[in-house]
CSV table of C-alpha atoms in Angstrom, one decimal:
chain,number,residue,atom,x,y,z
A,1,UNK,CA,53.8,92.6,270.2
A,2,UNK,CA,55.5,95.5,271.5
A,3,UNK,CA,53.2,97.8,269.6
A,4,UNK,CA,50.2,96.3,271.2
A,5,UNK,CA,51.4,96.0,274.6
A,6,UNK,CA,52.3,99.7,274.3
A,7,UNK,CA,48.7,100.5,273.4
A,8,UNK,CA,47.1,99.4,276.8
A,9,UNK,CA,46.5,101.7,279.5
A,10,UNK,CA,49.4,101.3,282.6
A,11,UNK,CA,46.4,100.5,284.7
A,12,UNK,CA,45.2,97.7,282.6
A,13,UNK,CA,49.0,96.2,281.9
A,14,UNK,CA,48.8,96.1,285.2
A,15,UNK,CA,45.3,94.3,286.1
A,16,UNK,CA,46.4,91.4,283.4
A,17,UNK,CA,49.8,90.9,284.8
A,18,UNK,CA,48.5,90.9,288.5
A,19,UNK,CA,45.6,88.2,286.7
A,20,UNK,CA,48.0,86.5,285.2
A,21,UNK,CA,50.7,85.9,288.2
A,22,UNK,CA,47.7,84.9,290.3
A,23,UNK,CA,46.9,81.9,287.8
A,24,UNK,CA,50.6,81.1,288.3
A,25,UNK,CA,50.2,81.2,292.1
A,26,UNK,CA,52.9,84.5,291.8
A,27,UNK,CA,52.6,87.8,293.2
A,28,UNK,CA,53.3,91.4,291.8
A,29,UNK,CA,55.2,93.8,294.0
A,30,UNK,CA,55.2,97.2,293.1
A,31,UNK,CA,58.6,99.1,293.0
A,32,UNK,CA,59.1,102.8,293.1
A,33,UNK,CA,60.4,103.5,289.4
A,34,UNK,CA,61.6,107.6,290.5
A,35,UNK,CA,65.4,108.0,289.7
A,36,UNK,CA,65.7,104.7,288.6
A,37,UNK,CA,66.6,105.7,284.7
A,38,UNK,CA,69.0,108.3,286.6
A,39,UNK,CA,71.0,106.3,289.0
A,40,UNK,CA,74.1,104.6,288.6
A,41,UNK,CA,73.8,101.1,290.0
A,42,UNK,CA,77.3,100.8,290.9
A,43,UNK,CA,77.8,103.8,293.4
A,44,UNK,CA,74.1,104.6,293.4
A,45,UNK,CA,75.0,108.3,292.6
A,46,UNK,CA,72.0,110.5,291.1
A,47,UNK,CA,72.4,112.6,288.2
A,48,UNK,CA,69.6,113.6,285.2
A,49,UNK,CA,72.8,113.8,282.8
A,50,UNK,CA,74.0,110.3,283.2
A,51,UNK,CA,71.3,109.1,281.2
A,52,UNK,CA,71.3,110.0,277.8
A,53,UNK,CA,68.7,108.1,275.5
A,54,UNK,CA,69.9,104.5,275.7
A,55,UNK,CA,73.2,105.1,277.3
A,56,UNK,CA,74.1,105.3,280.9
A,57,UNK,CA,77.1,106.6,281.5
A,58,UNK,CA,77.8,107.9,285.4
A,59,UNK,CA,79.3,111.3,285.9
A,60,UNK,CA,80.8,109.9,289.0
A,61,UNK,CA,82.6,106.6,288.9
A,62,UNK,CA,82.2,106.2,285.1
A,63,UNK,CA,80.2,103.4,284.9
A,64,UNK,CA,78.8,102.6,281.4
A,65,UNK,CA,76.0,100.6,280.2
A,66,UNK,CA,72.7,100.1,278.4
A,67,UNK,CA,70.3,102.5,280.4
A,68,UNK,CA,67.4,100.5,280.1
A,69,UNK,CA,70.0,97.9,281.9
A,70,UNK,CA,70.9,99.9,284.1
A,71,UNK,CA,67.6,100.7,285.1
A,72,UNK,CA,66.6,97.2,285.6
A,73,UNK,CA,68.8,96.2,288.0
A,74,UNK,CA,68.5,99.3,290.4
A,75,UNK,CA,64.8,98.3,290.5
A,76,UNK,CA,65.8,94.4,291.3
A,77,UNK,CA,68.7,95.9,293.6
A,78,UNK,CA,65.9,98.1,295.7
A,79,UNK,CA,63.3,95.4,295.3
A,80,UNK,CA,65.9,92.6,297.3
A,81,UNK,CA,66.8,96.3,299.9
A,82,UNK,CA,63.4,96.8,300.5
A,83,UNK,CA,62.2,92.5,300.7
A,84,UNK,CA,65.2,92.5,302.9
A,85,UNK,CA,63.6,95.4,305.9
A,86,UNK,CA,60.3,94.7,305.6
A,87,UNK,CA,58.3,91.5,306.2
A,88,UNK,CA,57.7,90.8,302.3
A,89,UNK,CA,60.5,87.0,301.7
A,90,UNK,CA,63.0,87.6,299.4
A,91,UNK,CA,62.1,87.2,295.7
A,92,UNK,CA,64.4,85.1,293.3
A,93,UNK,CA,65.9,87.4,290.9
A,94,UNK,CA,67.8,85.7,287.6
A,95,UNK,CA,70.5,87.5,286.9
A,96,UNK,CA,71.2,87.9,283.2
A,97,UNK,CA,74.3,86.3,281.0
A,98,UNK,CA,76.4,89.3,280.0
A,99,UNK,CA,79.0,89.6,279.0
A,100,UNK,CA,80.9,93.1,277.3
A,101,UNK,CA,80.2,96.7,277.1
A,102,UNK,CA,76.1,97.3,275.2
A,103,UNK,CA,77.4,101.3,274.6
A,104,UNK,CA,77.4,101.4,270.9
């Protein structure tokens, strides 16, 4: 699955998923993915280095996680910031189960 989904083009992803949520009578917001990979989502501090393949560890408070984790919930965090200043309602966001540390 993954394998063929990683064989589409971004824009096409995107034209089925958009299909797709409209069937469902959802909606697709775009989010601003820049820095996202790099920024802690504790303290929010930005640093290329605290990324390093699938670890996130911050350089300034420490933080460790799974970076692809990480990454996930700065783009739900400034998804609910931006929903919250502009007109767009607030999304529900399912936060996952987790429990421990995923560094390896």
């Amino acid at each position: 699955m993954n394998k063929w989904l990683g064989s589409w083009a971004f824009y096409q992803q995107e034209q089925f998923l958009a299909y797709k949520a409209e069937a469902l009578g959802k909606r697709v917001v775009h989010q601003d993915p820049r820095y996202t990979s790099q920024k802690c989502n504790v303290c929010k501090h930005i640093k290329r280095t605290n990324r390093h393949k699938s670890k996130f560890q911050c350089k300034n408070c420490g933080h460790q996680t799974h970076a692809d984790l990480n990454a996930s919930r700065n783009v739900r965090d400034d998804y609910i910031l931006s929903s919250t200043q502009g007109t767009q309602e607030q999304g529900s966001v399912n936060a996952p189960c987790v429990s421990g540390n995923y560094i390896s």
